[in-house]
XYZ file of N, CA, C and O in Angstrom:
816
model
N -8.753 -26.789 -6.422
C -8.902 -26.547 -4.987
C -10.060 -27.365 -4.399
O -9.980 -27.832 -3.264
N -11.137 -27.501 -5.166
C -12.270 -28.296 -4.665
C -11.846 -29.735 -4.395
O -12.216 -30.332 -3.372
N -11.076 -30.298 -5.330
C -10.589 -31.669 -5.142
C -9.658 -31.757 -3.939
O -9.699 -32.728 -3.158
N -8.787 -30.760 -3.787
C -7.835 -30.761 -2.673
C -8.561 -30.746 -1.338
O -8.243 -31.546 -0.433
N -9.542 -29.852 -1.193
C -10.283 -29.773 0.071
C -11.086 -31.049 0.309
O -11.184 -31.530 1.450
N -11.673 -31.589 -0.753
C -12.452 -32.824 -0.598
C -11.571 -33.981 -0.126
O -11.960 -34.755 0.763
N -10.370 -34.077 -0.683
C -9.438 -35.137 -0.275
C -9.013 -34.954 1.176
O -8.960 -35.923 1.960
N -8.717 -33.710 1.586
C -8.302 -33.446 2.966
C -9.405 -33.806 3.949
O -9.156 -34.406 5.005
N -10.648 -33.446 3.613
C -11.777 -33.773 4.496
C -11.966 -35.283 4.586
O -12.159 -35.844 5.678
N -11.890 -35.946 3.432
C -12.070 -37.401 3.405
C -10.979 -38.115 4.202
O -11.268 -39.050 4.976
N -9.738 -37.669 4.056
C -8.622 -38.271 4.796
C -8.828 -38.087 6.298
O -8.592 -39.006 7.102
N -9.268 -36.898 6.698
C -9.512 -36.635 8.118
C -10.585 -37.542 8.692
O -10.443 -38.076 9.806
N -11.676 -37.715 7.929
C -12.764 -38.585 8.390
C -12.306 -40.034 8.488
O -12.574 -40.732 9.480
N -11.587 -40.520 7.467
C -11.101 -41.901 7.482
C -10.106 -42.127 8.614
O -10.140 -43.172 9.291
N -9.232 -41.148 8.838
C -8.253 -41.277 9.926
C -8.975 -41.355 11.272
O -8.625 -42.180 12.132
N -9.973 -40.496 11.441
C -10.729 -40.526 12.693
C -11.480 -41.824 12.876
O -11.568 -42.352 13.991
N -12.018 -42.376 11.777
C -12.767 -43.631 11.855
C -11.862 -44.799 12.231
O -12.224 -45.636 13.070
N -10.673 -44.867 11.646
C -9.747 -45.963 11.918
C -9.138 -45.880 13.308
O -8.753 -46.903 13.886
N -9.014 -44.688 13.863
C -8.375 -44.524 15.172
C -9.396 -44.292 16.291
O -9.021 -43.968 17.415
N -10.659 -44.424 15.972
C -11.691 -44.313 16.995
C -11.889 -42.908 17.520
O -12.383 -42.743 18.647
N -11.531 -41.914 16.751
C -11.679 -40.516 17.198
C -12.699 -39.766 16.344
O -12.650 -38.536 16.255
N -13.618 -40.501 15.720
C -14.610 -39.864 14.858
C -15.493 -38.859 15.614
O -15.797 -37.779 15.070
N -15.882 -39.144 16.866
C -16.649 -38.125 17.606
C -15.860 -36.827 17.802
O -16.434 -35.729 17.728
N -14.553 -36.961 18.032
C -13.726 -35.761 18.191
C -13.662 -34.970 16.890
O -13.670 -33.734 16.895
N -13.616 -35.705 15.754
C -13.607 -35.030 14.442
C -14.912 -34.274 14.242
O -14.913 -33.121 13.778
N -16.039 -34.899 14.577
C -17.346 -34.256 14.430
C -17.450 -33.024 15.329
O -17.927 -31.965 14.905
N -16.986 -33.155 16.596
C -17.019 -32.014 17.515
C -16.126 -30.878 17.019
O -16.477 -29.700 17.121
N -14.959 -31.266 16.475
C -14.049 -30.245 15.945
C -14.663 -29.500 14.770
O -14.507 -28.281 14.651
N -15.383 -30.238 13.905
C -16.033 -29.603 12.757
C -17.114 -28.627 13.216
O -17.233 -27.514 12.689
N -17.899 -29.030 14.226
C -18.946 -28.148 14.733
C -18.371 -26.912 15.412
O -18.869 -25.801 15.226
N -17.305 -27.096 16.194
C -16.668 -25.963 16.857
C -16.061 -25.003 15.839
O -16.140 -23.779 15.984
N -15.455 -25.581 14.800
C -14.848 -24.742 13.765
C -15.916 -23.947 13.017
O -15.704 -22.779 12.668
N -17.068 -24.579 12.764
C -18.159 -23.878 12.090
C -18.655 -22.710 12.937
O -18.896 -21.604 12.426
N -18.779 -22.956 14.241
C -19.208 -21.892 15.146
C -18.184 -20.766 15.178
O -18.538 -19.577 15.127
N -16.909 -21.125 15.230
C -15.839 -20.131 15.256
C -15.800 -19.337 13.955
O -15.536 -18.132 13.964
N -16.069 -20.003 12.829
C -16.061 -19.323 11.530
C -17.148 -18.257 11.466
O -16.922 -17.149 10.956
N -18.331 -18.570 12.011
C -19.423 -17.601 12.021
C -19.052 -16.393 12.889
O -19.263 -15.235 12.507
N -18.465 -16.666 14.061
C -18.050 -15.583 14.953
C -17.000 -14.700 14.294
O -17.056 -13.469 14.385
N -16.043 -15.345 13.617
C -14.992 -14.593 12.938
C -15.576 -13.725 11.818
O -15.172 -12.579 11.639
N -16.542 -14.278 11.070
C -17.174 -13.524 9.990
C -17.884 -12.284 10.524
O -17.813 -11.207 9.922
N -18.563 -12.434 11.671
C -19.252 -11.289 12.273
C -18.241 -10.221 12.686
O -18.434 -9.019 12.456
N -17.138 -10.654 13.302
C -16.101 -9.716 13.719
C -15.510 -8.978 12.522
O -15.382 -7.748 12.529
N -15.155 -9.737 11.468
C -14.550 -9.138 10.292
C -15.538 -8.255 9.543
O -15.155 -7.246 8.935
N -16.832 -8.604 9.596
C -17.843 -7.773 8.937
C -17.888 -6.392 9.586
O -17.990 -5.368 8.901
N -17.784 -6.372 10.921
C -17.765 -5.096 11.626
C -16.539 -4.270 11.295
O -16.628 -3.063 11.023
N -15.374 -4.920 11.295
C -14.116 -4.221 10.992
C -14.130 -3.681 9.566
O -13.813 -2.508 9.314
N -14.524 -4.523 8.609
C -14.523 -4.108 7.220
C -15.583 -3.053 6.940
O -15.367 -2.144 6.132
N -16.728 -3.149 7.604
C -17.770 -2.131 7.418
C -17.263 -0.764 7.842
O -17.522 0.246 7.176
N -16.525 -0.729 8.945
C -15.965 0.533 9.433
C -15.001 1.143 8.429
O -15.124 2.309 8.046
N -14.041 0.329 7.941
C -13.018 0.851 7.037
C -13.567 1.129 5.649
O -13.187 2.112 5.008
N -14.458 0.281 5.159
C -15.067 0.537 3.850
C -15.930 1.794 3.911
O -15.990 2.570 2.955
N -16.584 2.003 5.049
C -17.345 3.235 5.239
C -16.450 4.465 5.183
O -16.803 5.487 4.563
N -15.288 4.370 5.812
C -14.331 5.485 5.739
C -13.870 5.712 4.300
O -13.707 6.867 3.863
N -13.650 4.635 3.555
C -13.260 4.765 2.150
C -14.355 5.452 1.338
O -14.075 6.277 0.457
N -15.599 5.123 1.636
C -16.716 5.734 0.920
C -16.794 7.232 1.229
O -17.037 8.054 0.331
N -16.578 7.583 2.503
C -16.562 8.994 2.884
C -15.420 9.721 2.171
O -15.583 10.846 1.666
N -14.250 9.067 2.134
C -13.099 9.663 1.448
C -13.374 9.833 -0.041
O -12.952 10.819 -0.656
N -14.094 8.865 -0.624
C -14.436 8.943 -2.044
C -15.346 10.141 -2.307
O -15.104 10.926 -3.225
N -16.404 10.271 -1.511
C -17.369 11.349 -1.715
C -16.772 12.706 -1.337
O -17.201 13.746 -1.862
N -15.791 12.706 -0.426
C -15.160 13.963 -0.021
C -14.043 14.414 -0.948
O -13.439 15.474 -0.725
N -13.744 13.625 -1.968
C -12.718 14.010 -2.936
C -11.309 13.624 -2.533
O -10.355 13.925 -3.257
N -11.179 12.943 -1.392
C -9.840 12.568 -0.921
C -9.218 11.529 -1.844
O -8.031 11.599 -2.178
N -10.030 10.569 -2.288
C -9.521 9.520 -3.172
C -9.055 10.114 -4.498
O -8.003 9.747 -5.025
N -9.837 11.052 -5.039
C -9.444 11.696 -6.296
C -8.140 12.459 -6.130
O -7.276 12.443 -7.013
N -7.995 13.131 -4.971
C -6.754 13.855 -4.712
C -5.556 12.931 -4.609
O -4.489 13.204 -5.170
N -5.737 11.815 -3.898
C -4.653 10.839 -3.778
C -4.345 10.194 -5.131
O -3.182 9.893 -5.432
N -5.397 9.993 -5.934
C -5.192 9.406 -7.263
C -4.320 10.309 -8.123
O -3.442 9.836 -8.858
N -4.556 11.609 -8.044
C -3.727 12.553 -8.817
C -2.286 12.526 -8.341
O -1.350 12.630 -9.139
N -2.098 12.373 -7.044
C -0.734 12.318 -6.503
C -0.019 11.029 -6.907
O 1.224 10.976 -6.913
N -0.790 10.007 -7.211
C -0.196 8.733 -7.617
C 0.166 8.700 -9.103
O 0.764 7.724 -9.562
N -0.192 9.724 -9.833
C 0.044 9.703 -11.278
C 1.518 9.522 -11.663
O 1.814 8.768 -12.599
N 2.463 10.192 -10.985
C 3.872 9.930 -11.338
C 4.256 8.461 -11.165
O 4.984 7.903 -11.979
N 3.747 7.841 -10.099
C 4.018 6.420 -9.872
C 3.354 5.571 -10.952
O 3.963 4.629 -11.469
N 2.114 5.904 -11.303
C 1.409 5.152 -12.341
C 2.100 5.313 -13.689
O 2.168 4.355 -14.471
N 2.610 6.509 -13.951
C 3.328 6.746 -15.211
C 4.596 5.906 -15.271
O 4.992 5.415 -16.330
N 5.241 5.736 -14.112
C 6.452 4.915 -14.041
C 6.133 3.436 -14.198
O 6.836 2.708 -14.902
N 5.052 2.994 -13.557
C 4.692 1.577 -13.597
C 4.036 1.186 -14.916
O 4.216 0.064 -15.398
N 3.261 2.103 -15.479
C 2.511 1.805 -16.698
C 2.816 2.852 -17.767
O 1.963 3.704 -18.078
N 4.018 2.828 -18.330
C 4.400 3.859 -19.308
C 3.550 3.840 -20.574
O 3.418 4.864 -21.247
N 2.940 2.707 -20.908
C 2.119 2.624 -22.111
C 0.658 2.940 -21.878
O -0.155 2.831 -22.803
N 0.303 3.359 -20.669
C -1.091 3.615 -20.326
C -1.360 5.123 -20.284
O -0.714 5.838 -19.517
N -2.298 5.631 -21.098
C -2.635 7.062 -21.050
C -3.164 7.443 -19.665
O -4.036 6.761 -19.119
N -2.631 8.533 -19.118
C -2.992 8.908 -17.752
C -4.440 9.353 -17.602
O -4.977 9.355 -16.500
N -5.081 9.729 -18.712
C -6.479 10.143 -18.637
C -7.443 8.977 -18.852
O -8.653 9.170 -18.830
N -6.887 7.795 -19.065
C -7.751 6.630 -19.299
C -8.441 6.223 -17.997
O -7.860 6.330 -16.913
N -9.718 5.762 -18.068
C -10.437 5.345 -16.845
C -9.706 4.274 -16.046
O -9.869 4.200 -14.819
N -8.904 3.450 -16.713
C -8.178 2.391 -15.994
C -7.267 2.978 -14.925
O -7.078 2.370 -13.864
N -6.697 4.152 -15.187
C -5.783 4.780 -14.222
C -6.492 5.085 -12.909
O -5.935 4.880 -11.830
N -7.714 5.569 -13.013
C -8.462 5.908 -11.806
C -8.766 4.657 -10.991
O -8.635 4.650 -9.764
N -9.164 3.591 -11.681
C -9.476 2.347 -10.971
C -8.212 1.721 -10.376
O -8.254 1.174 -9.268
N -7.105 1.795 -11.091
C -5.845 1.268 -10.573
C -5.428 2.038 -9.326
O -5.016 1.449 -8.320
N -5.541 3.366 -9.389
C -5.173 4.195 -8.241
C -6.067 3.885 -7.036
O -5.588 3.771 -5.906
N -7.374 3.747 -7.275
C -8.308 3.415 -6.189
C -7.965 2.066 -5.577
O -7.982 1.897 -4.345
N -7.645 1.102 -6.419
C -7.254 -0.226 -5.946
C -5.996 -0.149 -5.084
O -5.920 -0.766 -4.011
N -5.005 0.610 -5.536
C -3.747 0.716 -4.792
C -3.962 1.409 -3.451
O -3.395 0.992 -2.427
N -4.794 2.452 -3.441
C -5.059 3.180 -2.191
C -5.762 2.266 -1.189
O -5.415 2.230 0.005
N -6.755 1.514 -1.663
C -7.474 0.590 -0.772
C -6.529 -0.470 -0.220
O -6.592 -0.819 0.970
N -5.639 -0.991 -1.072
C -4.678 -1.999 -0.605
C -3.697 -1.415 0.407
O -3.324 -2.081 1.379
N -3.272 -0.180 0.184
C -2.338 0.460 1.109
C -2.943 0.558 2.505
O -2.258 0.376 3.517
N -4.254 0.801 2.555
C -4.930 0.893 3.849
C -5.454 -0.462 4.328
O -6.224 -0.520 5.289
N -5.023 -1.527 3.657
C -5.370 -2.869 4.109
C -6.778 -3.304 3.799
O -7.262 -4.284 4.364
N -7.455 -2.616 2.883
C -8.841 -2.932 2.564
C -8.910 -3.783 1.305
O -9.392 -3.341 0.259
N -8.405 -5.010 1.420
C -8.359 -5.887 0.257
C -9.725 -6.138 -0.352
O -9.876 -6.177 -1.579
N -10.749 -6.287 0.504
C -12.098 -6.541 -0.002
C -12.625 -5.319 -0.752
O -13.302 -5.458 -1.762
N -12.327 -4.129 -0.255
C -12.777 -2.910 -0.929
C -11.986 -2.666 -2.211
O -12.469 -2.001 -3.126
N -10.762 -3.211 -2.288
C -9.923 -3.015 -3.468
C -10.355 -3.901 -4.630
O -10.088 -3.569 -5.793
N -11.027 -5.009 -4.328
C -11.379 -5.969 -5.377
C -12.264 -5.393 -6.468
O -11.971 -5.575 -7.662
N -13.370 -4.675 -6.148
C -14.200 -4.121 -7.230
C -13.423 -3.171 -8.141
O -13.576 -3.224 -9.368
N -12.585 -2.316 -7.560
C -11.790 -1.398 -8.372
C -10.797 -2.160 -9.236
O -10.544 -1.795 -10.391
N -10.237 -3.243 -8.698
C -9.301 -4.058 -9.457
C -9.966 -4.725 -10.656
O -9.396 -4.760 -11.749
N -11.178 -5.235 -10.461
C -11.902 -5.868 -11.554
C -12.250 -4.855 -12.643
O -12.143 -5.146 -13.848
N -12.660 -3.657 -12.221
C -12.976 -2.610 -13.198
C -11.728 -2.165 -13.951
O -11.787 -1.875 -15.153
N -10.597 -2.116 -13.245
C -9.336 -1.745 -13.896
C -8.977 -2.761 -14.974
O -8.562 -2.393 -16.086
N -9.138 -4.050 -14.673
C -8.851 -5.090 -15.654
C -9.779 -4.975 -16.861
O -9.350 -5.165 -18.012
N -11.042 -4.655 -16.627
C -11.989 -4.493 -17.732
C -11.571 -3.344 -18.642
O -11.631 -3.433 -19.874
N -11.148 -2.232 -18.009
C -10.735 -1.070 -18.796
C -9.443 -1.350 -19.553
O -9.273 -0.900 -20.696
N -8.525 -2.076 -18.942
C -7.286 -2.448 -19.633
C -7.578 -3.367 -20.807
O -6.930 -3.283 -21.857
N -8.567 -4.241 -20.631
C -8.970 -5.127 -21.720
C -9.540 -4.321 -22.883
O -9.213 -4.568 -24.053
N -10.382 -3.324 -22.570
C -10.945 -2.466 -23.613
C -9.845 -1.690 -24.327
O -9.884 -1.526 -25.554
N -8.863 -1.223 -23.556
C -7.766 -0.450 -24.141
C -6.987 -1.278 -25.154
O -6.660 -0.799 -26.250
N -6.666 -2.512 -24.790
C -5.908 -3.371 -25.705
C -6.724 -3.700 -26.950
O -6.174 -3.782 -28.054
N -8.024 -3.889 -26.778
C -8.885 -4.164 -27.934
C -8.946 -2.950 -28.856
O -8.938 -3.091 -30.081
N -8.996 -1.746 -28.265
C -9.035 -0.520 -29.059
C -7.725 -0.306 -29.822
O -7.729 0.143 -30.969
N -6.614 -0.631 -29.182
C -5.314 -0.444 -29.828
C -5.036 -1.506 -30.876
O -4.164 -1.321 -31.728
N -5.767 -2.625 -30.817
C -5.513 -3.717 -31.744
C -4.119 -4.281 -31.579
O -3.444 -4.630 -32.556
N -3.668 -4.371 -30.337
C -2.325 -4.853 -30.040
C -2.167 -6.308 -30.478
O -2.879 -7.189 -29.998
N -1.233 -6.600 -31.400
C -1.062 -7.985 -31.861
C -0.592 -8.936 -30.768
O -0.829 -10.131 -30.840
N 0.098 -8.401 -29.748
C 0.561 -9.255 -28.654
C -0.594 -9.691 -27.755
O -0.460 -10.603 -26.951
N -1.724 -8.997 -27.896
C -2.866 -9.271 -27.035
C -3.649 -10.502 -27.486
O -4.383 -11.105 -26.720
N -3.491 -10.881 -28.774
C -4.221 -12.019 -29.315
C -3.289 -13.175 -29.595
O -2.183 -12.996 -30.111
N -3.707 -14.358 -29.246
C -2.951 -15.571 -29.532
C -3.296 -16.029 -30.949
O -4.436 -16.391 -31.240
N -2.320 -15.982 -31.831
C -2.567 -16.301 -33.227
C -2.983 -17.754 -33.440
O -3.603 -18.087 -34.436
N -2.613 -18.624 -32.512
C -2.910 -20.041 -32.679
C -4.338 -20.382 -32.248
O -5.058 -21.091 -32.939
N -4.734 -19.876 -31.110
C -6.061 -20.227 -30.591
C -7.087 -19.112 -30.758
O -8.284 -19.345 -30.632
N -6.602 -17.884 -31.023
C -7.527 -16.762 -31.139
C -7.984 -16.220 -29.797
O -8.782 -15.297 -29.730
N -7.510 -16.814 -28.713
C -7.893 -16.351 -27.380
C -7.074 -15.128 -26.989
O -6.060 -14.810 -27.609
N -7.506 -14.468 -25.946
C -6.837 -13.258 -25.489
C -5.806 -13.575 -24.423
O -6.010 -14.434 -23.580
N -4.721 -12.819 -24.462
C -3.667 -12.970 -23.467
C -3.547 -11.677 -22.670
O -3.891 -10.605 -23.161
N -3.043 -11.785 -21.464
C -2.868 -10.603 -20.628
C -1.802 -9.695 -21.222
O -0.742 -10.156 -21.648
N -2.091 -8.403 -21.243
C -1.131 -7.427 -21.742
C -0.082 -7.141 -20.666
O -0.204 -7.588 -19.513
N 0.936 -6.369 -21.017
C 1.976 -6.018 -20.047
C 1.381 -5.230 -18.883
O 1.756 -5.439 -17.722
N 0.477 -4.300 -19.218
C -0.146 -3.494 -18.161
C -0.972 -4.364 -17.220
O -0.972 -4.154 -16.005
N -1.668 -5.349 -17.782
C -2.458 -6.254 -16.945
C -1.566 -7.056 -16.008
O -1.870 -7.196 -14.814
N -0.473 -7.579 -16.557
C 0.450 -8.380 -15.740
C 1.076 -7.525 -14.637
O 1.175 -7.957 -13.479
N 1.490 -6.310 -15.005
C 2.087 -5.411 -14.008
C 1.092 -5.095 -12.905
O 1.423 -5.148 -11.713
N -0.133 -4.764 -13.287
C -1.159 -4.435 -12.295
C -1.439 -5.614 -11.378
O -1.558 -5.451 -10.154
N -1.523 -6.811 -11.939
C -1.797 -7.998 -11.132
C -0.680 -8.249 -10.128
O -0.945 -8.534 -8.946
N 0.567 -8.123 -10.569
C 1.710 -8.372 -9.680
C 1.767 -7.323 -8.568
O 1.987 -7.648 -7.397
N 1.558 -6.044 -8.926
C 1.563 -4.983 -7.921
C 0.419 -5.176 -6.936
O 0.565 -4.968 -5.723
N -0.732 -5.600 -7.441
C -1.891 -5.827 -6.585
C -1.638 -6.961 -5.598
O -2.029 -6.887 -4.425
N -0.970 -8.018 -6.063
C -0.678 -9.158 -5.185
C 0.350 -8.788 -4.122
O 0.231 -9.177 -2.958
N 1.383 -8.028 -4.512
C 2.434 -7.660 -3.548
C 1.883 -6.709 -2.487
O 2.206 -6.805 -1.313
N 1.040 -5.773 -2.903
C 0.173 -4.986 -2.011
C 0.857 -4.384 -0.776
O 0.792 -4.932 0.313
N 1.508 -3.223 -0.967
C 2.018 -2.464 0.175
C 0.864 -2.112 1.112
O -0.164 -1.605 0.667
N 1.017 -2.388 2.407
C -0.045 -2.115 3.370
C 0.504 -1.327 4.553
O 1.488 -1.731 5.168
N -0.162 -0.230 4.859
C 0.191 0.555 6.039
C -0.608 0.097 7.252
O -0.118 0.146 8.377
N -1.845 -0.345 7.011
C -2.707 -0.814 8.102
C -3.284 -2.167 7.698
O -4.262 -2.216 6.938
N -2.706 -3.281 8.151
C -3.233 -4.605 7.782
C -4.517 -4.918 8.551
O -4.507 -5.628 9.559
N -5.629 -4.382 8.050
C -6.905 -4.469 8.765
C -7.313 -5.916 9.027
O -7.745 -6.263 10.130
N -7.188 -6.771 8.003
C -7.621 -8.162 8.165
C -6.858 -8.884 9.267
O -7.445 -9.555 10.121
N -5.530 -8.742 9.252
C -4.698 -9.429 10.246
C -4.976 -8.888 11.645
O -5.030 -9.664 12.622
N -5.166 -7.585 11.750
C -5.492 -6.996 13.060
C -6.814 -7.568 13.569
O -6.948 -7.910 14.757
N -7.793 -7.702 12.655
C -9.080 -8.278 13.047
C -8.947 -9.720 13.500
O -9.552 -10.129 14.495
N -8.139 -10.500 12.769
C -7.916 -11.902 13.160
C -7.236 -11.987 14.531
O -7.617 -12.802 15.382
N -6.213 -11.161 14.744
C -5.479 -11.197 16.016
C -6.388 -10.800 17.178
O -6.313 -11.375 18.271
N -7.243 -9.828 16.942
C -8.174 -9.416 17.990
C -9.177 -10.527 18.297
O -9.490 -10.784 19.461
N -9.656 -11.188 17.243
C -10.625 -12.269 17.417
C -10.043 -13.413 18.235
O -10.737 -14.021 19.060
N -8.760 -13.715 18.032
C -8.142 -14.863 18.708
C -7.394 -14.469 19.980
O -6.534 -15.188 20.443
N -7.732 -13.305 20.527
C -7.280 -12.952 21.864
C -5.866 -12.407 21.967
O -5.226 -12.544 23.015
N -5.348 -11.804 20.916
C -4.003 -11.226 20.973
C -3.963 -10.082 21.981
O -4.888 -9.272 22.063
N -2.889 -10.020 22.755
C -2.738 -8.955 23.752
C -2.560 -7.615 23.058
O -3.059 -6.584 23.526
N -1.856 -7.605 21.927
C -1.613 -6.375 21.174
C -1.878 -6.637 19.690
O -0.938 -6.918 18.932
N -3.128 -6.537 19.259
C -3.464 -6.850 17.858
C -2.737 -5.972 16.843
O -2.429 -6.417 15.735
N -2.436 -4.722 17.220
C -1.813 -3.792 16.273
C -0.294 -3.906 16.227
O 0.347 -3.165 15.486
N 0.271 -4.835 17.002
C 1.730 -4.997 16.987
C 2.242 -5.484 15.641
O 3.435 -5.417 15.357
N 1.341 -5.957 14.792
C 1.714 -6.497 13.477
C 1.964 -5.389 12.463
O 2.497 -5.641 11.363
N 1.605 -4.151 12.781
C 1.660 -3.063 11.799
C 3.072 -2.853 11.257
O 3.287 -2.826 10.036
N 4.057 -2.682 12.144
C 5.430 -2.417 11.685
C 5.997 -3.572 10.851
O 6.523 -3.336 9.749
N 5.911 -4.831 11.322
C 6.389 -5.932 10.478
C 5.652 -6.020 9.143
O 6.261 -6.339 8.117
N 4.343 -5.729 9.148
C 3.568 -5.805 7.911
C 4.030 -4.741 6.918
O 4.147 -5.008 5.716
N 4.288 -3.531 7.405
C 4.773 -2.459 6.525
C 6.108 -2.860 5.910
O 6.336 -2.692 4.706
N 7.011 -3.404 6.740
C 8.330 -3.804 6.256
C 8.211 -4.917 5.208
O 8.809 -4.827 4.115
N 7.443 -5.954 5.525
C 7.313 -7.093 4.612
C 6.659 -6.697 3.294
O 7.130 -7.075 2.214
N 5.565 -5.948 3.375
C 4.865 -5.576 2.140
C 5.658 -4.553 1.331
O 5.551 -4.524 0.103
N 6.453 -3.714 1.999
C 7.314 -2.777 1.262
C 8.360 -3.539 0.466
O 8.620 -3.230 -0.708
N 8.963 -4.550 1.091
C 9.963 -5.367 0.397
C 9.317 -6.124 -0.763
O 9.868 -6.173 -1.873
N 8.128 -6.703 -0.525
C 7.460 -7.463 -1.587
C 7.054 -6.553 -2.749
O 7.153 -6.940 -3.919
N 6.636 -5.337 -2.433
C 6.247 -4.401 -3.489
C 7.454 -3.955 -4.299
O 7.392 -3.871 -5.543
N 8.555 -3.667 -3.625
C 9.786 -3.291 -4.343
C 10.262 -4.432 -5.234
O 10.687 -4.206 -6.371
N 10.178 -5.654 -4.717
C 10.562 -6.819 -5.521
C 9.642 -6.959 -6.733
O 10.102 -7.293 -7.840
N 8.356 -6.696 -6.539
C 7.395 -6.793 -7.643
C 7.691 -5.750 -8.715
O 7.663 -6.052 -9.917
N 7.972 -4.515 -8.287
C 8.278 -3.453 -9.245
C 9.556 -3.776 -10.014
O 9.618 -3.617 -11.241
N 10.573 -4.244 -9.306
C 11.832 -4.604 -9.955
C 11.609 -5.727 -10.973
O 12.122 -5.675 -12.104
N 10.837 -6.726 -10.582
C 10.549 -7.849 -11.480
C 9.829 -7.358 -12.734
O 10.171 -7.757 -13.864
N 8.812 -6.507 -12.555
C 8.047 -5.999 -13.696
C 8.932 -5.218 -14.648
O 8.839 -5.373 -15.874
N 9.820 -4.377 -14.106
C 10.687 -3.563 -14.946
C 11.713 -4.425 -15.684
O 12.015 -4.191 -16.858
N 12.251 -5.430 -15.021
C 13.218 -6.332 -15.667
C 12.542 -7.099 -16.794
O 13.069 -7.184 -17.917
N 11.360 -7.647 -16.529
C 10.653 -8.409 -17.549
C 10.196 -7.519 -18.698
O 10.213 -7.944 -19.859
N 9.822 -6.294 -18.371
C 9.413 -5.357 -19.426
C 10.612 -5.020 -20.316
O 10.477 -4.939 -21.545
N 11.779 -4.832 -19.688
C 12.982 -4.556 -20.468
C 13.361 -5.728 -21.364
O 13.739 -5.535 -22.507
N 13.231 -6.941 -20.831
C 13.526 -8.132 -21.643
C 12.572 -8.248 -22.808
O 12.964 -8.563 -23.937
N 11.273 -7.975 -22.550
C 10.269 -8.092 -23.605
C 10.501 -7.065 -24.709
O 10.315 -7.351 -25.903
N 10.940 -5.864 -24.343
C 11.162 -4.817 -25.339
C 12.367 -5.142 -26.214
O 12.418 -4.742 -27.386
N 13.352 -5.860 -25.663
C 14.523 -6.231 -26.454
C 14.184 -7.303 -27.467
O 14.745 -7.384 -28.530
């Protein structure tokens, strides 16, 4: 990605230099930098509000209650994962944060879930977890399933997109909610179907 961005920037500068629009390129870069700072401030406010609500829900026991309600779903998605394992709690927290559109708040829980899944595979001594040729570690089925579900990410409130639409002057920033629910529901169902098909193939 670093090379890609460097090439794009270099091409833009060279194009502007050859066509005599280099001042416009410089002005555009400065305006974009200013806009990026403004957008960051706006998103910081939006995310602080929602992450604060998540923290209140965590301390009030709401997250734990929702996590328990998600156990049947987790048992279906991760049949090889003990429900009392710490990874389950982190996975549930990650899914709840993603459902409410808090991708940034979901990241720490997702990283902790991966760490716990890694510990679980090491404890089980799963032969599929180690590459016999290089000795390096490979992602387990639970890790792959969690990653795919996390990427597909069912969202009821797309906080980031609403913040972007508000920043850029949308007349109705929340109009994206219904399409976002539909799109992410379809992507999540496709992800679950894919995981189950691949898991069935692997077991055969």
